Amino acid sequence: MAGDGERAARMDARMSRRRMLGFGGASLVVGAAAGAGIDRVVAKSGGDGGGSDVTSPIPFHGAHQAGIATPVQDRLHFAAFDVVTGDRAKLVRMLKDWTAAAAAMTAGKPVGAGAVGGPEVSPPDDTGEALGLPPSRLTLTVGFGPTLFEKDGKDRFGLKAKRPAALVDLPHFPGDNLDPARSDGDIVVQACADDPQVAVHAIRNLARIGFGVVSVRWSQLGFGKTSSTTPDAQTPRNMFGFKDGTRNVAGTETDALDKHIWAGRPDGAEWMAGGSYLVARRIRMHIETWDRTSLGEQEDVFGRDKNVGAPIGQRREHDAVDLAKLKPTAHVRLAHPDSNGGTRILRRGYSFTDGSDGLGRLDAGLFFIAFQRDPRTGFIRVQNNLATDAMNEYVQHVGSGVYACPPGVQEGGYWGETLFT
Amino acid sequence: MRSSSVLALAGVTALSASLLAACGGGDEKGGGDAIKVTASDGACEVAKTEIPAGKITFKVFNKGSQANEFEILRPDGKIIAERENIGPGTTINFVVNLAAGDYKALCSAGQTGKGPSKDIKVTGAGGAAGSADPRLAKASADYRTFVLAQVDDTIAKTQKFADAVKAGDVEKAKALYAPSRMGWETIEPVAEKFGDIDPKVDAREADLKPAEKANWSGWHLLEKALWKDGSVKGKERYADRLMADLKNLRGQMGTLNLDPVNDMAHGAKELLDEVATGKVTGEEEAFSHTDLWDFKGNVDGAKKVYDLLRPVVQEKDAQLAKDLDDNFTAVENLLAKYAKGDGYVSYDKVGESDRKSLADAVNALGEPLSKLAGAVAK
């Protein structure tokens, strides 16, 4: 096993996948975009706010972790891990190894000494399925669950005193039917990329590096983004066929991000300054009954027109919502900041379909992801307000988790450095 | 785009060469000094038959229609090193460390151990038969002793099992079944080198092709009779055949020569793979549920390899040695929780969350163990 220094040296010696493509690179990228569908190209041609384009890698290092305010990619692989060792030093060592691997993969480079060209008698460091693929705007975002700080009354890693007040255990919400096997976890990694193979490659390699320290508790694939942090881009439709999340916090709204999304120094946990709190909910949709629902009722449930996404009583998607014109139980009305004391959350969810269940129903829905400065005033407040949501007849929350995502990693640093030092 | 053309475009050949220099062995793609060997179904052409002593790379291309095996032998027929499963149309690089002397290079189409050969002469100083490091030579010799002792142990215990089967004593045979397999499970990758024996003694019914079912034999046939049918009436001849096959294996092992990298370190990794894919899932012993006995045998076999190679690993990669120490201990401690009497609890009584813990421990050990061969070859 290579030490940290050796790993770093190998990384310098290595070439990025993009450079390996050489003169063939540009055409490959075009091919990849075309293969994924025209809608994706259209969605991005409007610009990505942050100044990046679809072919450039998203920088890994920075004040905030990438994968929150950065433009939303098309695919998701979200993995929750349990820590299986009690050894804090081993956990820190793994986080350092993870960080090095994440920095490489997000830049389009393979892990460690690469997938090919190494000694024949050894398994390659990188598993190889992303070889030849562009970086695909891969972002990897890490978060720490409440059980990392304290589990069954035990302060496992000497972190109990550092648990932020905002990292509360989520309360039971009306209608919850949570499966423990799809909930919680000590550490989560959100992998988002425009190519599903790149996202899956990232989680697979992190899981491999983590063997003996962490074990995958559950994971979720998402095949289509349902939100955008780039207001100029088309708002994607969810599995109900509606545009939802039109008024998401945009990556360019620095004031709103500072006020509602990034944790601040005065919030109580100094190590979280520049970080954010992630709430994940696996929301199963009752697809079959929804599809039998009349168009009029569907639009009343959302409070939006199904065609262009305009709020009821308005003409265009981005027109201001007149709450009084919506039914008191309309989803948009109850979720709107004006109904929640002005609170805003940054939504970054994905549609999922995990095949069908034993009753022949599509096992599909929304893997809801939201980032916020404080879940107590963010998700918890909004979700409680949704108790009377007409949509509840068509959805059920079956998985749940809340995690503290630390601030971004500086060059030479590692994920969670502010927590562990 | 094929990965090879991707590499060629960016000139990664240079990178792989520098990595090789650091690791000192293994795959030397396109290396100028590699000796070309062309194996076909009826011939074994070696481009150069006078070779300087030291680390020698044979670049073996199989242009035949059958899987081939390449061997370096002493004139008396003792195998120094071998590389199996060279598929038709594929090229492999095979590195062997040879001291001055006369050798034979042999290609065996169909991997029978027989085939056309060429005499080669190695001259000059340097190199050593099998291994340059005397510690590795000793590890190899000690491992050979261990393997033979395990085969003897499995033969002795299987004899008792076979006697019980032939006496029609189902309860006694059931009690003797799992212990009879322990020695085998400990050295299974070595036994698998003798390709025709393994399927005769250890095939599972679910893994057979329809045409093979009529010829099914071995432990698992008797396992099914004992646990599923509750009777071994009419199965006596399978007990005799199992004994004959195991004795045949032991007879073939007389000239056994075990390489520290390919046979020992890779073998240890394969033992853990066996645990991860067959034992943790409960597939190996579908009727008797004695999977944890096999689990223990596999882990013991891997541990023996590691113990013998440990001084070298400690010197070449101390962190790897520590990871292996820790994770062998973790697996052994976890397994001990399921000990019962002289053996282990029935695996159908091990619940999902306990199986997950076992799988986690096996993954945690398997990952560093996969790096053992690379560390030894450094």
PDB file of N, CA and C in Angstrom, chain A residues 1-2 6 10 13-15 17 19-24 28 82 84 87 90 93 113 116-123 125 131-132 208-209 211-217, chain B residues 1 3 6-7 9-10 12 15-16 19-20 23 25-27 29 83 92-94 261-262 266 317 319-320 322-323 326-327 356 360 363-364 367 370-371 373-375 377:
ATOM      1  N   MET A   1       0.862  -1.201   0.000  1.00  0.00           N
ATOM      2  CA  MET A   1       0.000   0.000   0.000  1.00  0.00           C
ATOM      3  C   MET A   1       0.885   1.233   0.000  1.00  0.00           C
ATOM      4  N   ALA A   2       0.570   2.158  -0.830  1.00  0.00           N
ATOM      5  CA  ALA A   2       1.410   3.337  -0.968  1.00  0.00           C
ATOM      6  C   ALA A   2       1.156   4.317   0.163  1.00  0.00           C
ATOM      7  N   GLU A   6       3.981   8.866  -1.652  1.00  0.00           N
ATOM      8  CA  GLU A   6       4.136   8.071  -2.868  1.00  0.00           C
ATOM      9  C   GLU A   6       2.937   8.261  -3.785  1.00  0.00           C
ATOM     10  N   ARG A  10       2.916   9.653  -7.597  1.00  0.00           N
ATOM     11  CA  ARG A  10       2.337   8.911  -8.702  1.00  0.00           C
ATOM     12  C   ARG A  10       1.330   9.768  -9.450  1.00  0.00           C
ATOM     13  N   ALA A  13       2.849  11.976 -11.924  1.00  0.00           N
ATOM     14  CA  ALA A  13       3.420  11.266 -13.065  1.00  0.00           C
ATOM     15  C   ALA A  13       2.348  10.833 -14.052  1.00  0.00           C
ATOM     16  N   ARG A  14       1.125  10.906 -13.594  1.00  0.00           N
ATOM     17  CA  ARG A  14       0.062  10.278 -14.352  1.00  0.00           C
ATOM     18  C   ARG A  14      -0.582  11.292 -15.283  1.00  0.00           C
ATOM     19  N   MET A  15      -1.201  10.793 -16.299  1.00  0.00           N
ATOM     20  CA  MET A  15      -1.848  11.711 -17.239  1.00  0.00           C
ATOM     21  C   MET A  15      -3.357  11.675 -17.022  1.00  0.00           C
ATOM     22  N   ARG A  17      -7.259  11.529 -18.103  1.00  0.00           N
ATOM     23  CA  ARG A  17      -7.934  10.803 -19.175  1.00  0.00           C
ATOM     24  C   ARG A  17      -8.099  11.703 -20.386  1.00  0.00           C
ATOM     25  N   ARG A  19      -6.138  14.119 -21.407  1.00  0.00           N
ATOM     26  CA  ARG A  19      -4.909  14.247 -22.182  1.00  0.00           C
ATOM     27  C   ARG A  19      -4.612  12.948 -22.915  1.00  0.00           C
ATOM     28  N   MET A  20      -4.953  11.841 -22.310  1.00  0.00           N
ATOM     29  CA  MET A  20      -4.710  10.565 -22.969  1.00  0.00           C
ATOM     30  C   MET A  20      -5.509  10.458 -24.263  1.00  0.00           C
ATOM     31  N   LEU A  21      -6.617  11.164 -24.317  1.00  0.00           N
ATOM     32  CA  LEU A  21      -7.440  11.085 -25.509  1.00  0.00           C
ATOM     33  C   LEU A  21      -6.738  11.712 -26.713  1.00  0.00           C
ATOM     34  N   GLY A  22      -5.867  12.660 -26.410  1.00  0.00           N
ATOM     35  CA  GLY A  22      -5.111  13.287 -27.487  1.00  0.00           C
ATOM     36  C   GLY A  22      -6.030  13.955 -28.490  1.00  0.00           C
ATOM     37  N   PHE A  23      -5.666  13.853 -29.761  1.00  0.00           N
ATOM     38  CA  PHE A  23      -6.438  14.570 -30.789  1.00  0.00           C
ATOM     39  C   PHE A  23      -7.840  13.999 -30.934  1.00  0.00           C
ATOM     40  N   GLY A  24      -8.059  12.804 -30.439  1.00  0.00           N
ATOM     41  CA  GLY A  24      -9.396  12.200 -30.576  1.00  0.00           C
ATOM     42  C   GLY A  24     -10.360  12.722 -29.528  1.00  0.00           C
ATOM     43  N   LEU A  28     -14.736  12.648 -29.194  1.00  0.00           N
ATOM     44  CA  LEU A  28     -15.317  11.735 -28.206  1.00  0.00           C
ATOM     45  C   LEU A  28     -16.318  12.450 -27.318  1.00  0.00           C
ATOM     46  N   ASP A  82     -21.164   2.832   6.524  1.00  0.00           N
ATOM     47  CA  ASP A  82     -20.978   2.713   7.965  1.00  0.00           C
ATOM     48  C   ASP A  82     -19.491   2.531   8.227  1.00  0.00           C
ATOM     49  N   VAL A  84     -16.650   0.765  10.033  1.00  0.00           N
ATOM     50  CA  VAL A  84     -16.597  -0.550  10.682  1.00  0.00           C
ATOM     51  C   VAL A  84     -15.368  -0.708  11.578  1.00  0.00           C
ATOM     52  N   ASP A  87     -10.986   2.674  15.040  1.00  0.00           N
ATOM     53  CA  ASP A  87      -9.671   3.302  15.028  1.00  0.00           C
ATOM     54  C   ASP A  87      -9.737   4.634  14.271  1.00  0.00           C
ATOM     55  N   LYS A  90      -7.151   5.232  11.484  1.00  0.00           N
ATOM     56  CA  LYS A  90      -7.456   4.534  10.226  1.00  0.00           C
ATOM     57  C   LYS A  90      -8.500   5.299   9.418  1.00  0.00           C
ATOM     58  N   ARG A  93      -6.839   8.264   7.866  1.00  0.00           N
ATOM     59  CA  ARG A  93      -5.998   7.806   6.743  1.00  0.00           C
ATOM     60  C   ARG A  93      -6.858   7.537   5.509  1.00  0.00           C
ATOM     61  N   ALA A 113      -1.986   4.608  -9.169  1.00  0.00           N
ATOM     62  CA  ALA A 113      -1.070   4.437 -10.295  1.00  0.00           C
ATOM     63  C   ALA A 113      -1.805   4.091 -11.580  1.00  0.00           C
ATOM     64  N   VAL A 116      -4.013   0.784 -15.977  1.00  0.00           N
ATOM     65  CA  VAL A 116      -3.213  -0.038 -16.893  1.00  0.00           C
ATOM     66  C   VAL A 116      -1.748   0.350 -16.761  1.00  0.00           C
ATOM     67  N   GLY A 117      -0.877  -0.512 -17.276  1.00  0.00           N
ATOM     68  CA  GLY A 117       0.541  -0.181 -17.338  1.00  0.00           C
ATOM     69  C   GLY A 117       1.307  -0.493 -16.070  1.00  0.00           C
ATOM     70  N   GLY A 118       0.627  -1.000 -15.048  1.00  0.00           N
ATOM     71  CA  GLY A 118       1.320  -1.340 -13.806  1.00  0.00           C
ATOM     72  C   GLY A 118       1.894  -2.741 -13.868  1.00  0.00           C
ATOM     73  N   PRO A 119       2.429  -3.209 -12.750  1.00  0.00           N
ATOM     74  CA  PRO A 119       2.999  -4.560 -12.734  1.00  0.00           C
ATOM     75  C   PRO A 119       1.935  -5.627 -13.021  1.00  0.00           C
ATOM     76  N   GLU A 120       2.312  -6.620 -13.791  1.00  0.00           N
ATOM     77  CA  GLU A 120       1.343  -7.643 -14.183  1.00  0.00           C
ATOM     78  C   GLU A 120       0.857  -8.461 -13.001  1.00  0.00           C
ATOM     79  N   VAL A 121       1.677  -8.571 -11.958  1.00  0.00           N
ATOM     80  CA  VAL A 121       1.297  -9.436 -10.831  1.00  0.00           C
ATOM     81  C   VAL A 121       0.375  -8.743  -9.827  1.00  0.00           C
ATOM     82  N   SER A 122       0.106  -7.458 -10.019  1.00  0.00           N
ATOM     83  CA  SER A 122      -0.727  -6.747  -9.052  1.00  0.00           C
ATOM     84  C   SER A 122      -2.040  -6.298  -9.671  1.00  0.00           C
ATOM     85  N   PRO A 123      -3.117  -6.249  -8.873  1.00  0.00           N
ATOM     86  CA  PRO A 123      -4.348  -5.660  -9.412  1.00  0.00           C
ATOM     87  C   PRO A 123      -4.141  -4.160  -9.596  1.00  0.00           C
ATOM     88  N   ASP A 125      -4.582  -0.163  -9.420  1.00  0.00           N
ATOM     89  CA  ASP A 125      -5.173   0.705  -8.401  1.00  0.00           C
ATOM     90  C   ASP A 125      -6.565   1.171  -8.826  1.00  0.00           C
ATOM     91  N   LEU A 131     -11.833   4.703 -18.012  1.00  0.00           N
ATOM     92  CA  LEU A 131     -10.704   4.973 -18.908  1.00  0.00           C
ATOM     93  C   LEU A 131     -11.224   5.427 -20.266  1.00  0.00           C
ATOM     94  N   GLY A 132     -10.706   6.554 -20.739  1.00  0.00           N
ATOM     95  CA  GLY A 132     -11.127   7.038 -22.045  1.00  0.00           C
ATOM     96  C   GLY A 132     -12.364   7.912 -22.001  1.00  0.00           C
ATOM     97  N   ARG A 208     -13.861   0.621  -2.641  1.00  0.00           N
ATOM     98  CA  ARG A 208     -12.729  -0.311  -2.640  1.00  0.00           C
ATOM     99  C   ARG A 208     -11.607   0.187  -1.729  1.00  0.00           C
ATOM    100  N   ILE A 209     -11.320   1.483  -1.840  1.00  0.00           N
ATOM    101  CA  ILE A 209     -10.284   2.068  -0.988  1.00  0.00           C
ATOM    102  C   ILE A 209     -10.694   1.948   0.483  1.00  0.00           C
ATOM    103  N   PHE A 211     -12.483  -0.412   2.051  1.00  0.00           N
ATOM    104  CA  PHE A 211     -12.667  -1.736   2.671  1.00  0.00           C
ATOM    105  C   PHE A 211     -11.854  -1.848   3.951  1.00  0.00           C
ATOM    106  N   GLY A 212     -12.485  -2.331   5.011  1.00  0.00           N
ATOM    107  CA  GLY A 212     -11.802  -2.475   6.288  1.00  0.00           C
ATOM    108  C   GLY A 212     -12.011  -1.268   7.192  1.00  0.00           C
ATOM    109  N   VAL A 213     -12.379  -0.150   6.596  1.00  0.00           N
ATOM    110  CA  VAL A 213     -12.653   1.058   7.381  1.00  0.00           C
ATOM    111  C   VAL A 213     -14.140   1.397   7.301  1.00  0.00           C
ATOM    112  N   VAL A 214     -14.681   1.350   6.091  1.00  0.00           N
ATOM    113  CA  VAL A 214     -16.108   1.585   5.900  1.00  0.00           C
ATOM    114  C   VAL A 214     -16.717   0.456   5.076  1.00  0.00           C
ATOM    115  N   SER A 215     -18.017   0.316   5.232  1.00  0.00           N
ATOM    116  CA  SER A 215     -18.753  -0.688   4.470  1.00  0.00           C
ATOM    117  C   SER A 215     -20.012  -0.007   3.929  1.00  0.00           C
ATOM    118  N   VAL A 216     -20.343  -0.277   2.677  1.00  0.00           N
ATOM    119  CA  VAL A 216     -21.515   0.382   2.098  1.00  0.00           C
ATOM    120  C   VAL A 216     -22.772  -0.070   2.837  1.00  0.00           C
ATOM    121  N   ARG A 217     -23.535   0.887   3.336  1.00  0.00           N
ATOM    122  CA  ARG A 217     -24.783   0.585   4.037  1.00  0.00           C
ATOM    123  C   ARG A 217     -25.936   0.518   3.035  1.00  0.00           C
TER     124      ARG A 217
ATOM    125  N   MET B   1     -13.033   3.387 -28.433  1.00  0.00           N
ATOM    126  CA  MET B   1     -11.583   3.338 -28.641  1.00  0.00           C
ATOM    127  C   MET B   1     -10.975   2.282 -27.715  1.00  0.00           C
ATOM    128  N   SER B   3      -8.332   0.573 -25.328  1.00  0.00           N
ATOM    129  CA  SER B   3      -7.410   1.212 -24.395  1.00  0.00           C
ATOM    130  C   SER B   3      -5.985   1.207 -24.938  1.00  0.00           C
ATOM    131  N   VAL B   6      -5.544   4.148 -27.099  1.00  0.00           N
ATOM    132  CA  VAL B   6      -5.547   5.347 -26.254  1.00  0.00           C
ATOM    133  C   VAL B   6      -4.155   5.570 -25.676  1.00  0.00           C
ATOM    134  N   LEU B   7      -3.576   4.480 -25.209  1.00  0.00           N
ATOM    135  CA  LEU B   7      -2.254   4.590 -24.594  1.00  0.00           C
ATOM    136  C   LEU B   7      -1.211   4.997 -25.607  1.00  0.00           C
ATOM    137  N   LEU B   9      -1.475   6.751 -28.254  1.00  0.00           N
ATOM    138  CA  LEU B   9      -1.585   8.161 -28.621  1.00  0.00           C
ATOM    139  C   LEU B   9      -0.821   9.048 -27.663  1.00  0.00           C
ATOM    140  N   ALA B  10      -0.933   8.763 -26.389  1.00  0.00           N
ATOM    141  CA  ALA B  10      -0.350   9.676 -25.419  1.00  0.00           C
ATOM    142  C   ALA B  10       1.042   9.246 -24.981  1.00  0.00           C
ATOM    143  N   VAL B  12       2.009   6.529 -23.309  1.00  0.00           N
ATOM    144  CA  VAL B  12       2.054   6.064 -21.924  1.00  0.00           C
ATOM    145  C   VAL B  12       3.048   4.920 -21.756  1.00  0.00           C
ATOM    146  N   LEU B  15       5.600   5.777 -19.427  1.00  0.00           N
ATOM    147  CA  LEU B  15       5.149   5.770 -18.041  1.00  0.00           C
ATOM    148  C   LEU B  15       5.192   4.354 -17.495  1.00  0.00           C
ATOM    149  N   SER B  16       4.679   3.395 -18.289  1.00  0.00           N
ATOM    150  CA  SER B  16       4.634   2.042 -17.782  1.00  0.00           C
ATOM    151  C   SER B  16       6.046   1.515 -17.589  1.00  0.00           C
ATOM    152  N   LEU B  19       7.284   2.834 -14.281  1.00  0.00           N
ATOM    153  CA  LEU B  19       6.646   2.132 -13.172  1.00  0.00           C
ATOM    154  C   LEU B  19       7.313   0.784 -12.963  1.00  0.00           C
ATOM    155  N   LEU B  20       7.640   0.148 -14.085  1.00  0.00           N
ATOM    156  CA  LEU B  20       8.258  -1.156 -14.021  1.00  0.00           C
ATOM    157  C   LEU B  20       9.610  -1.072 -13.353  1.00  0.00           C
ATOM    158  N   CYS B  23       9.088  -1.108  -9.829  1.00  0.00           N
ATOM    159  CA  CYS B  23       8.565  -2.335  -9.242  1.00  0.00           C
ATOM    160  C   CYS B  23       9.429  -3.539  -9.574  1.00  0.00           C
ATOM    161  N   GLY B  25       9.616  -5.810 -12.011  1.00  0.00           N
ATOM    162  CA  GLY B  25       9.181  -7.112 -12.499  1.00  0.00           C
ATOM    163  C   GLY B  25       7.840  -7.048 -13.163  1.00  0.00           C
ATOM    164  N   GLY B  26       7.387  -8.179 -13.615  1.00  0.00           N
ATOM    165  CA  GLY B  26       6.036  -8.263 -14.138  1.00  0.00           C
ATOM    166  C   GLY B  26       5.990  -8.044 -15.636  1.00  0.00           C
ATOM    167  N   ASP B  27       4.996  -7.279 -16.004  1.00  0.00           N
ATOM    168  CA  ASP B  27       4.649  -7.149 -17.403  1.00  0.00           C
ATOM    169  C   ASP B  27       5.547  -6.134 -18.090  1.00  0.00           C
ATOM    170  N   LYS B  29       5.721  -4.809 -21.382  1.00  0.00           N
ATOM    171  CA  LYS B  29       5.140  -4.703 -22.718  1.00  0.00           C
ATOM    172  C   LYS B  29       6.133  -4.093 -23.690  1.00  0.00           C
ATOM    173  N   ARG B  83       3.152 -20.980 -16.707  1.00  0.00           N
ATOM    174  CA  ARG B  83       2.082 -20.000 -16.845  1.00  0.00           C
ATOM    175  C   ARG B  83       0.946 -20.692 -17.593  1.00  0.00           C
ATOM    176  N   ILE B  92       1.132 -13.105 -23.667  1.00  0.00           N
ATOM    177  CA  ILE B  92       1.415 -12.780 -22.264  1.00  0.00           C
ATOM    178  C   ILE B  92       2.921 -12.606 -22.090  1.00  0.00           C
ATOM    179  N   ASN B  93       3.285 -11.862 -21.067  1.00  0.00           N
ATOM    180  CA  ASN B  93       4.691 -11.753 -20.704  1.00  0.00           C
ATOM    181  C   ASN B  93       4.921 -12.568 -19.449  1.00  0.00           C
ATOM    182  N   PHE B  94       5.900 -13.415 -19.492  1.00  0.00           N
ATOM    183  CA  PHE B  94       6.157 -14.326 -18.398  1.00  0.00           C
ATOM    184  C   PHE B  94       7.601 -14.123 -17.941  1.00  0.00           C
ATOM    185  N   VAL B 261       5.437 -15.980  -5.973  1.00  0.00           N
ATOM    186  CA  VAL B 261       4.497 -14.965  -6.467  1.00  0.00           C
ATOM    187  C   VAL B 261       3.237 -15.626  -7.024  1.00  0.00           C
ATOM    188  N   ASN B 262       3.445 -16.486  -8.039  1.00  0.00           N
ATOM    189  CA  ASN B 262       2.277 -17.007  -8.755  1.00  0.00           C
ATOM    190  C   ASN B 262       1.496 -18.053  -7.970  1.00  0.00           C
ATOM    191  N   HIS B 266      -0.511 -15.303  -5.150  1.00  0.00           N
ATOM    192  CA  HIS B 266      -1.767 -15.321  -5.919  1.00  0.00           C
ATOM    193  C   HIS B 266      -2.716 -16.372  -5.386  1.00  0.00           C
ATOM    194  N   ASP B 317       7.172  -3.649   2.269  1.00  0.00           N
ATOM    195  CA  ASP B 317       5.989  -2.795   2.424  1.00  0.00           C
ATOM    196  C   ASP B 317       5.433  -3.000   3.836  1.00  0.00           C
ATOM    197  N   GLN B 319       3.620  -1.160   5.733  1.00  0.00           N
ATOM    198  CA  GLN B 319       2.207  -0.821   5.936  1.00  0.00           C
ATOM    199  C   GLN B 319       1.312  -1.974   5.488  1.00  0.00           C
ATOM    200  N   LEU B 320       1.686  -2.606   4.389  1.00  0.00           N
ATOM    201  CA  LEU B 320       0.911  -3.762   3.915  1.00  0.00           C
ATOM    202  C   LEU B 320       0.965  -4.887   4.950  1.00  0.00           C
ATOM    203  N   LYS B 322       1.312  -4.571   8.117  1.00  0.00           N
ATOM    204  CA  LYS B 322       0.457  -4.209   9.255  1.00  0.00           C
ATOM    205  C   LYS B 322      -1.017  -4.423   8.914  1.00  0.00           C
ATOM    206  N   ASP B 323      -1.402  -3.994   7.711  1.00  0.00           N
ATOM    207  CA  ASP B 323      -2.801  -4.179   7.292  1.00  0.00           C
ATOM    208  C   ASP B 323      -3.175  -5.658   7.271  1.00  0.00           C
ATOM    209  N   ASP B 326      -3.452  -7.023  10.902  1.00  0.00           N
ATOM    210  CA  ASP B 326      -4.691  -6.569  11.536  1.00  0.00           C
ATOM    211  C   ASP B 326      -5.903  -7.315  10.985  1.00  0.00           C
ATOM    212  N   ASN B 327      -5.930  -7.451   9.666  1.00  0.00           N
ATOM    213  CA  ASN B 327      -7.148  -8.001   9.062  1.00  0.00           C
ATOM    214  C   ASN B 327      -7.233  -9.521   9.164  1.00  0.00           C
ATOM    215  N   LYS B 356     -23.251 -10.127   6.784  1.00  0.00           N
ATOM    216  CA  LYS B 356     -22.692  -8.843   6.320  1.00  0.00           C
ATOM    217  C   LYS B 356     -21.379  -8.551   7.037  1.00  0.00           C
ATOM    218  N   ASP B 360     -17.854  -8.091   5.252  1.00  0.00           N
ATOM    219  CA  ASP B 360     -17.024  -6.887   5.451  1.00  0.00           C
ATOM    220  C   ASP B 360     -15.598  -7.280   5.831  1.00  0.00           C
ATOM    221  N   ASN B 363     -13.784  -8.765   2.802  1.00  0.00           N
ATOM    222  CA  ASN B 363     -13.393  -7.697   1.878  1.00  0.00           C
ATOM    223  C   ASN B 363     -12.203  -6.914   2.418  1.00  0.00           C
ATOM    224  N   ALA B 364     -12.248  -6.657   3.739  1.00  0.00           N
ATOM    225  CA  ALA B 364     -11.173  -5.878   4.353  1.00  0.00           C
ATOM    226  C   ALA B 364      -9.844  -6.624   4.260  1.00  0.00           C
ATOM    227  N   GLU B 367      -8.642  -7.164   0.112  1.00  0.00           N
ATOM    228  CA  GLU B 367      -8.061  -6.022  -0.607  1.00  0.00           C
ATOM    229  C   GLU B 367      -6.539  -5.935  -0.385  1.00  0.00           C
ATOM    230  N   SER B 370      -4.664  -8.843  -2.011  1.00  0.00           N
ATOM    231  CA  SER B 370      -4.466  -8.785  -3.463  1.00  0.00           C
ATOM    232  C   SER B 370      -3.177  -8.044  -3.819  1.00  0.00           C
ATOM    233  N   LYS B 371      -2.602  -7.365  -2.839  1.00  0.00           N
ATOM    234  CA  LYS B 371      -1.354  -6.616  -3.087  1.00  0.00           C
ATOM    235  C   LYS B 371      -0.116  -7.418  -2.677  1.00  0.00           C
ATOM    236  N   ALA B 373       1.161 -10.260  -3.874  1.00  0.00           N
ATOM    237  CA  ALA B 373       2.017 -10.712  -4.985  1.00  0.00           C
ATOM    238  C   ALA B 373       2.911  -9.572  -5.473  1.00  0.00           C
ATOM    239  N   GLY B 374       2.331  -8.386  -5.593  1.00  0.00           N
ATOM    240  CA  GLY B 374       3.095  -7.233  -6.053  1.00  0.00           C
ATOM    241  C   GLY B 374       4.228  -6.895  -5.096  1.00  0.00           C
ATOM    242  N   ALA B 375       3.959  -7.022  -3.792  1.00  0.00           N
ATOM    243  CA  ALA B 375       4.987  -6.710  -2.792  1.00  0.00           C
ATOM    244  C   ALA B 375       6.115  -7.740  -2.849  1.00  0.00           C
ATOM    245  N   ALA B 377       6.977  -9.508  -5.421  1.00  0.00           N
ATOM    246  CA  ALA B 377       7.681  -9.428  -6.709  1.00  0.00           C
ATOM    247  C   ALA B 377       8.556  -8.185  -6.819  1.00  0.00           C
TER     248      ALA B 377
END
